[in-house]
């Protein structure tokens, strides 16, 4: 079968959108307020995003955001600049800013696939599957794998999820995906894995997620694979998924979860104590940007269910993906008397 022309995937920006169309980026390190280095200021945003996807270190993005925001708020900002600013804003969980910039880009250029992909992703973060699906429908000249995967991503946990899972699995089985850009392959496999996990098909989900990581390293995919294996009771396999060292907060918390499960009930590592101090500092200063990871920490590591529930509720104020809904249910059960 001939490869369906998807000219949009030739753009490096769109390749990064494909990575961002999965769950919102779950990584954070200490907030950085130093000036942007000359090397970072000259590094293209796609390269910064690629490094971030792999490492989880958001400090270069924090610094780039401060310069992009100034230009993006201007009425004269071009669509390309708005797209760059929306990229970075989404990665840093500044969802309102990202939505504003992406909408402005789509208004200026209604055929801008990058803007519609980002809007689809942002609506998913907010739990608005219908708006996400509508954004997928606006994609131009992509009536093949890209649009199908976009629609499938928007349908996870929705009423039409079974139909889109079958369509995506059918494409993979019938036509294969190896002829496409590796970043698109990784995204297709991630979405297929999420659908399989939602359906309780653990073996298929694991196969898809591992295949996604083979195409492109992404901390959020690695975290999803860890959660899948841990929920299945395979602690050793879950541990093996994690890197020895990482700047990703999501993976650091998961490493501590394994430690907590395999050591004495009273054990406490220096990293756990350090994160506890850092998280309490953020709470004291009203910084709930990464409340999802903080809630996991107090639910599964430090075992403070009331605090975990509070953080899960704060997280749900801005993020309403399936993972966030599961976290709400788990913390509610954990904090309930009896």
Short mmCIF file of C-alpha atoms in Angstrom, two decimals:
data_model
loop_
_atom_site.label_atom_id
_atom_site.label_comp_id
_atom_site.label_asym_id
_atom_site.label_seq_id
_atom_site.Cartn_x
_atom_site.Cartn_y
_atom_site.Cartn_z
CA UNK A 1 0.00 0.00 0.00
CA UNK A 2 1.26 3.47 -0.81
CA UNK A 3 2.23 5.64 2.09
CA UNK A 4 -0.46 8.28 2.64
CA UNK A 5 1.09 11.72 2.18
CA UNK A 6 1.29 13.51 5.49
CA UNK A 7 3.29 16.59 4.69
CA UNK A 8 2.62 17.97 8.14
CA UNK A 9 4.93 15.44 9.80
CA UNK A 10 7.92 16.82 7.93
CA UNK A 11 7.83 19.82 10.23
CA UNK A 12 9.98 19.44 13.31
CA UNK A 13 7.41 21.42 15.28
CA UNK A 14 4.68 19.01 14.36
CA UNK A 15 6.85 16.08 15.38
CA UNK A 16 7.04 17.65 18.81
CA UNK A 17 3.28 18.17 18.87
CA UNK A 18 2.95 14.45 18.31
CA UNK A 19 4.95 13.88 21.48
CA UNK A 20 2.87 16.44 23.36
CA UNK A 21 -0.43 14.90 22.24
CA UNK A 22 0.06 12.20 24.87
CA UNK A 23 -0.64 12.98 28.52
CA UNK A 24 0.55 16.34 29.66
CA UNK A 25 4.26 16.41 30.37
CA UNK A 26 4.79 15.19 33.90
CA UNK A 27 8.21 16.38 34.93
CA UNK A 28 9.64 19.15 37.03
CA UNK A 29 12.84 20.20 38.75
CA UNK A 30 13.60 23.21 40.93
CA UNK A 31 12.25 26.49 39.60
CA UNK A 32 15.06 28.46 38.01
CA UNK A 33 15.26 32.24 37.99
CA UNK A 34 18.70 32.79 36.49
CA UNK A 35 19.02 34.46 33.12
CA UNK A 36 18.89 32.44 29.93
CA UNK A 37 22.32 31.41 28.71
CA UNK A 38 23.45 32.45 25.26
CA UNK A 39 23.50 28.79 24.20
CA UNK A 40 19.90 28.28 25.27
CA UNK A 41 18.70 31.50 23.69
CA UNK A 42 20.06 30.36 20.32
CA UNK A 43 18.74 26.79 20.60
CA UNK A 44 15.59 26.25 18.48
CA UNK A 45 12.47 25.55 20.54
CA UNK A 46 12.01 22.12 18.86
CA UNK A 47 15.46 21.08 20.09
CA UNK A 48 14.69 22.31 23.60
CA UNK A 49 11.40 20.40 23.54
CA UNK A 50 13.08 17.22 22.32
CA UNK A 51 15.62 17.41 25.14
CA UNK A 52 12.81 18.03 27.61
CA UNK A 53 10.79 15.07 26.38
CA UNK A 54 13.77 12.79 26.94
CA UNK A 55 15.17 14.23 30.18
CA UNK A 56 12.30 15.88 32.01
CA UNK A 57 14.50 18.88 32.86
CA UNK A 58 12.32 21.96 32.37
CA UNK A 59 14.77 24.66 33.46
CA UNK A 60 15.78 25.67 29.90
CA UNK A 61 12.09 25.93 29.01
CA UNK A 62 11.40 28.12 32.03
CA UNK A 63 14.08 30.52 30.85
CA UNK A 64 12.92 30.48 27.24
CA UNK A 65 9.33 31.11 28.35
CA UNK A 66 10.24 34.43 29.93
CA UNK A 67 11.50 35.77 26.61
CA UNK A 68 8.76 34.22 24.43
CA UNK A 69 5.91 35.50 26.59
CA UNK A 70 6.89 39.12 26.07
CA UNK A 71 6.63 38.81 22.28
CA UNK A 72 3.62 36.47 22.24
CA UNK A 73 1.29 38.86 24.06
CA UNK A 74 1.78 41.45 21.32
CA UNK A 75 -1.11 41.91 18.88
CA UNK A 76 1.46 41.69 16.07
CA UNK A 77 2.74 38.25 17.09
CA UNK A 78 2.97 35.95 14.06
CA UNK A 79 1.46 32.43 14.14
CA UNK A 80 4.90 30.79 14.24
CA UNK A 81 5.83 32.74 17.37
CA UNK A 82 2.47 32.00 18.97
CA UNK A 83 3.00 28.30 18.29
CA UNK A 84 6.44 28.37 19.92
CA UNK A 85 5.05 30.16 22.97
CA UNK A 86 2.12 27.73 23.20
CA UNK A 87 4.53 24.77 23.01
CA UNK A 88 6.52 25.98 25.96
CA UNK A 89 3.51 27.16 27.95
CA UNK A 90 1.87 23.74 27.70
CA UNK A 91 5.01 21.92 28.77
CA UNK A 92 5.21 24.19 31.82
CA UNK A 93 1.50 23.63 32.65
CA UNK A 94 0.55 27.21 31.80
CA UNK A 95 -2.53 25.91 30.05
CA UNK A 96 -4.50 29.15 29.89
CA UNK A 97 -1.62 30.90 28.15
CA UNK A 98 -1.12 27.94 25.80
CA UNK A 99 -4.81 27.92 24.84
CA UNK A 100 -4.80 31.65 24.15
CA UNK A 101 -1.72 31.48 21.94
CA UNK A 102 -2.87 28.36 20.05
CA UNK A 103 -6.33 29.86 19.43
CA UNK A 104 -4.80 33.07 18.12
CA UNK A 105 -2.56 31.07 15.78
CA UNK A 106 -5.53 29.03 14.51
CA UNK A 107 -7.58 32.19 14.00
CA UNK A 108 -4.82 33.81 11.95
CA UNK A 109 -4.15 30.62 9.98
CA UNK A 110 -7.20 28.29 9.97
CA UNK A 111 -5.21 25.69 8.03
CA UNK A 112 -2.39 25.56 10.59
CA UNK A 113 -2.20 21.91 11.62
CA UNK A 114 0.23 22.68 14.39
CA UNK A 115 -2.27 24.96 16.08
CA UNK A 116 -5.10 22.42 15.83
CA UNK A 117 -2.94 19.58 17.16
CA UNK A 118 -1.95 21.68 20.13
CA UNK A 119 -5.55 22.71 20.76
CA UNK A 120 -6.58 19.05 20.67
CA UNK A 121 -3.92 18.26 23.24
CA UNK A 122 -4.86 21.15 25.51
CA UNK A 123 -8.56 20.26 25.43
CA UNK A 124 -7.63 16.71 26.46
CA UNK A 125 -5.73 18.07 29.45
CA UNK A 126 -8.90 19.90 30.46
CA UNK A 127 -11.00 16.75 29.99
CA UNK A 128 -13.00 18.19 27.09
CA UNK A 129 -13.02 15.24 24.70
CA UNK A 130 -15.61 16.81 22.41
CA UNK A 131 -13.53 19.97 21.87
CA UNK A 132 -10.43 17.85 21.34
CA UNK A 133 -12.22 15.77 18.70
CA UNK A 134 -13.40 18.93 16.98
CA UNK A 135 -9.82 20.20 16.81
CA UNK A 136 -8.73 16.89 15.29
CA UNK A 137 -11.37 17.32 12.58
CA UNK A 138 -9.82 20.66 11.62
CA UNK A 139 -6.57 19.01 10.52
CA UNK A 140 -5.94 19.65 6.83
CA UNK A 141 -4.65 17.12 4.27
CA UNK A 142 -4.15 14.49 6.96
CA UNK A 143 -7.03 12.09 6.38
CA UNK A 144 -4.87 9.15 7.41
CA UNK A 145 -2.83 8.01 10.37
CA UNK A 146 -2.22 11.42 11.94
CA UNK A 147 -5.89 12.36 12.09
CA UNK A 148 -6.95 8.86 13.15
CA UNK A 149 -4.49 8.91 16.05
CA UNK A 150 -5.62 12.38 17.05
CA UNK A 151 -9.25 11.21 17.15
CA UNK A 152 -8.28 8.04 19.01
CA UNK A 153 -6.37 10.03 21.63
CA UNK A 154 -9.44 12.19 22.18
CA UNK A 155 -11.66 9.12 22.64
CA UNK A 156 -9.80 7.37 25.47
CA UNK A 157 -12.31 6.98 28.26
CA UNK A 158 -15.14 8.35 26.08
CA UNK A 159 -18.22 6.57 24.79
CA UNK A 160 -16.76 6.08 21.32
CA UNK A 161 -13.41 4.82 22.62
CA UNK A 162 -13.99 1.20 21.59
CA UNK A 163 -14.63 2.22 17.99
CA UNK A 164 -11.49 4.31 17.73
CA UNK A 165 -9.37 1.69 19.47
CA UNK A 166 -10.51 -0.87 16.91
CA UNK A 167 -9.78 1.53 14.06
CA UNK A 168 -6.28 2.30 15.31
CA UNK A 169 -5.44 -1.34 16.03
CA UNK A 170 -6.80 -2.23 12.60
CA UNK A 171 -4.55 0.30 10.89
CA UNK A 172 -1.47 -0.97 12.75
CA UNK A 173 -2.27 -4.60 11.92
CA UNK A 174 -3.27 -4.04 8.30
CA UNK A 175 -0.85 -1.39 7.08
CA UNK A 176 1.91 -1.04 9.67
CA UNK A 177 3.53 2.24 10.71
CA UNK A 178 7.22 1.72 10.01
CA UNK A 179 7.19 3.98 6.97
CA UNK A 180 6.29 7.03 9.03
CA UNK A 181 8.43 9.40 11.06
CA UNK A 182 9.62 7.70 14.31
CA UNK A 183 7.97 10.42 16.42
CA UNK A 184 4.62 9.72 14.76
CA UNK A 185 5.16 5.99 15.26
CA UNK A 186 5.88 6.59 18.95
CA UNK A 187 2.70 8.62 19.38
CA UNK A 188 0.53 6.07 17.53
CA UNK A 189 1.88 3.28 19.73
CA UNK A 190 1.41 5.35 22.90
CA UNK A 191 -2.23 6.06 22.09
CA UNK A 192 -2.81 2.40 21.21
CA UNK A 193 -1.21 1.44 24.52
CA UNK A 194 -3.40 3.84 26.48
CA UNK A 195 -6.51 2.41 24.82
CA UNK A 196 -5.42 -1.14 25.63
CA UNK A 197 -4.72 -0.19 29.25
CA UNK A 198 -8.13 1.47 29.57
CA UNK A 199 -9.72 -1.74 28.27
CA UNK A 200 -7.78 -3.86 30.78
CA UNK A 201 -5.66 -5.53 28.10
CA UNK A 202 -2.40 -5.37 30.05
CA UNK A 203 -0.30 -7.47 27.69
CA UNK A 204 -1.23 -5.42 24.63
CA UNK A 205 -0.73 -2.17 26.54
CA UNK A 206 2.75 -3.21 27.67
CA UNK A 207 3.71 -4.27 24.14
CA UNK A 208 2.55 -0.97 22.65
CA UNK A 209 4.19 1.21 25.30
CA UNK A 210 7.54 -0.59 25.06
CA UNK A 211 7.42 -0.25 21.29
CA UNK A 212 6.70 3.46 21.67
CA UNK A 213 9.79 3.91 23.85
CA UNK A 214 11.87 2.09 21.25
CA UNK A 215 10.92 4.77 18.72
CA UNK A 216 11.35 7.81 20.97
CA UNK A 217 12.28 8.29 24.60
CA UNK A 218 9.60 10.17 26.55
CA UNK A 219 9.33 10.43 30.31
CA UNK A 220 5.52 10.36 30.26
CA UNK A 221 5.46 7.10 28.29
CA UNK A 222 7.99 5.55 30.66
CA UNK A 223 5.89 6.68 33.61
CA UNK A 224 2.75 5.17 32.03
CA UNK A 225 4.53 1.85 31.49
CA UNK A 226 5.70 1.87 35.10
CA UNK A 227 2.17 2.50 36.36
CA UNK A 228 0.81 -0.30 34.18
CA UNK A 229 3.31 -2.85 35.49
CA UNK A 230 2.96 -1.73 39.09
CA UNK A 231 -0.84 -1.98 38.92
CA UNK A 232 -0.40 -5.52 37.54
CA UNK A 233 1.66 -6.38 40.64
CA UNK A 234 5.00 -6.80 38.87
CA UNK A 235 7.19 -4.59 41.04
CA UNK A 236 10.45 -5.92 39.62
CA UNK A 237 9.40 -5.19 36.03
CA UNK A 238 8.20 -1.75 37.06
CA UNK A 239 11.54 -1.02 38.72
CA UNK A 240 13.41 -2.13 35.62
CA UNK A 241 11.58 0.49 33.53
CA UNK A 242 13.07 3.35 35.54
CA UNK A 243 16.45 4.93 34.72
CA UNK A 244 19.17 4.92 37.36
CA UNK A 245 19.24 8.73 37.41
CA UNK A 246 16.74 11.26 36.12
CA UNK A 247 15.71 14.91 36.40
CA UNK A 248 12.07 13.97 35.85
CA UNK A 249 9.96 14.50 38.94
CA UNK A 250 7.45 11.92 37.73
CA UNK A 251 10.14 9.25 37.50
CA UNK A 252 11.82 10.28 40.74
CA UNK A 253 8.53 9.84 42.58
CA UNK A 254 7.98 6.46 40.96
CA UNK A 255 11.46 5.34 41.98
CA UNK A 256 10.53 6.19 45.57
CA UNK A 257 7.26 4.28 45.22
CA UNK A 258 9.22 1.13 44.39
CA UNK A 259 11.58 1.80 47.29
CA UNK A 260 8.62 2.21 49.64
CA UNK A 261 7.09 -1.07 48.48
CA UNK A 262 10.28 -3.08 48.92
CA UNK A 263 11.73 -1.74 52.18
CA UNK A 264 10.62 -1.76 55.81
CA UNK A 265 7.51 0.28 56.61
CA UNK A 266 9.59 2.76 58.61
CA UNK A 267 12.28 3.33 55.98
CA UNK A 268 12.84 6.84 54.64
CA UNK A 269 15.46 7.80 52.08
CA UNK A 270 17.28 11.09 51.86
CA UNK A 271 15.62 11.73 48.48
CA UNK A 272 12.17 11.21 49.99
CA UNK A 273 12.95 13.66 52.77
CA UNK A 274 14.31 16.15 50.25
CA UNK A 275 11.21 15.93 48.07
CA UNK A 276 8.98 16.25 51.11
CA UNK A 277 10.70 19.54 52.04
CA UNK A 278 10.47 20.78 48.47
CA UNK A 279 6.81 19.88 48.09
CA UNK A 280 5.89 21.53 51.38
CA UNK A 281 7.69 24.66 50.23
CA UNK A 282 5.62 24.67 47.03
CA UNK A 283 2.39 24.12 49.00
CA UNK A 284 3.25 26.95 51.39
CA UNK A 285 3.78 29.28 48.44
CA UNK A 286 0.65 28.16 46.59
CA UNK A 287 2.53 26.43 43.75
CA UNK A 288 0.40 23.49 42.61
CA UNK A 289 1.80 23.26 39.11
CA UNK A 290 2.88 19.68 39.73
CA UNK A 291 0.19 18.63 42.16
CA UNK A 292 -0.24 15.33 40.31
CA UNK A 293 3.24 14.12 41.25
CA UNK A 294 2.94 15.61 44.73
CA UNK A 295 -0.32 13.71 45.30
CA UNK A 296 1.31 10.46 44.18
CA UNK A 297 4.16 11.09 46.60
CA UNK A 298 1.90 11.58 49.61
CA UNK A 299 -0.36 8.72 48.58
CA UNK A 300 2.24 6.06 47.77
CA UNK A 301 5.49 7.16 49.43
CA UNK A 302 4.91 9.24 52.57
CA UNK A 303 1.42 7.81 53.08
CA UNK A 304 -0.42 10.98 54.13
CA UNK A 305 -3.84 10.34 52.54
CA UNK A 306 -5.54 13.60 53.53
CA UNK A 307 -2.73 15.68 52.02
CA UNK A 308 -2.72 13.43 48.96
CA UNK A 309 -6.47 13.98 48.54
CA UNK A 310 -6.06 17.75 48.86
CA UNK A 311 -3.34 17.79 46.21
CA UNK A 312 -5.33 15.53 43.87
CA UNK A 313 -8.24 17.96 44.10
CA UNK A 314 -5.96 20.92 43.36
CA UNK A 315 -4.52 19.03 40.41
CA UNK A 316 -8.02 18.35 39.06
CA UNK A 317 -8.67 22.08 38.89
CA UNK A 318 -6.43 22.26 35.81
CA UNK A 319 -5.89 18.66 34.64
CA UNK A 320 -8.76 16.24 34.00
CA UNK A 321 -7.21 13.42 32.03
CA UNK A 322 -7.97 9.76 32.84
CA UNK A 323 -4.86 9.59 35.05
CA UNK A 324 -6.12 12.55 37.07
CA UNK A 325 -9.54 10.97 37.51
CA UNK A 326 -7.96 7.72 38.67
CA UNK A 327 -5.85 9.67 41.15
CA UNK A 328 -8.95 11.35 42.57
CA UNK A 329 -10.63 7.97 43.08
CA UNK A 330 -7.57 6.45 44.73
CA UNK A 331 -7.05 9.36 47.12
CA UNK A 332 -10.76 9.43 48.00
CA UNK A 333 -10.65 5.77 48.93
CA UNK A 334 -7.41 6.17 50.85
CA UNK A 335 -8.63 9.14 52.90
CA UNK A 336 -12.08 7.72 53.67
CA UNK A 337 -12.61 6.48 57.24
CA UNK A 338 -12.51 2.71 57.52
#
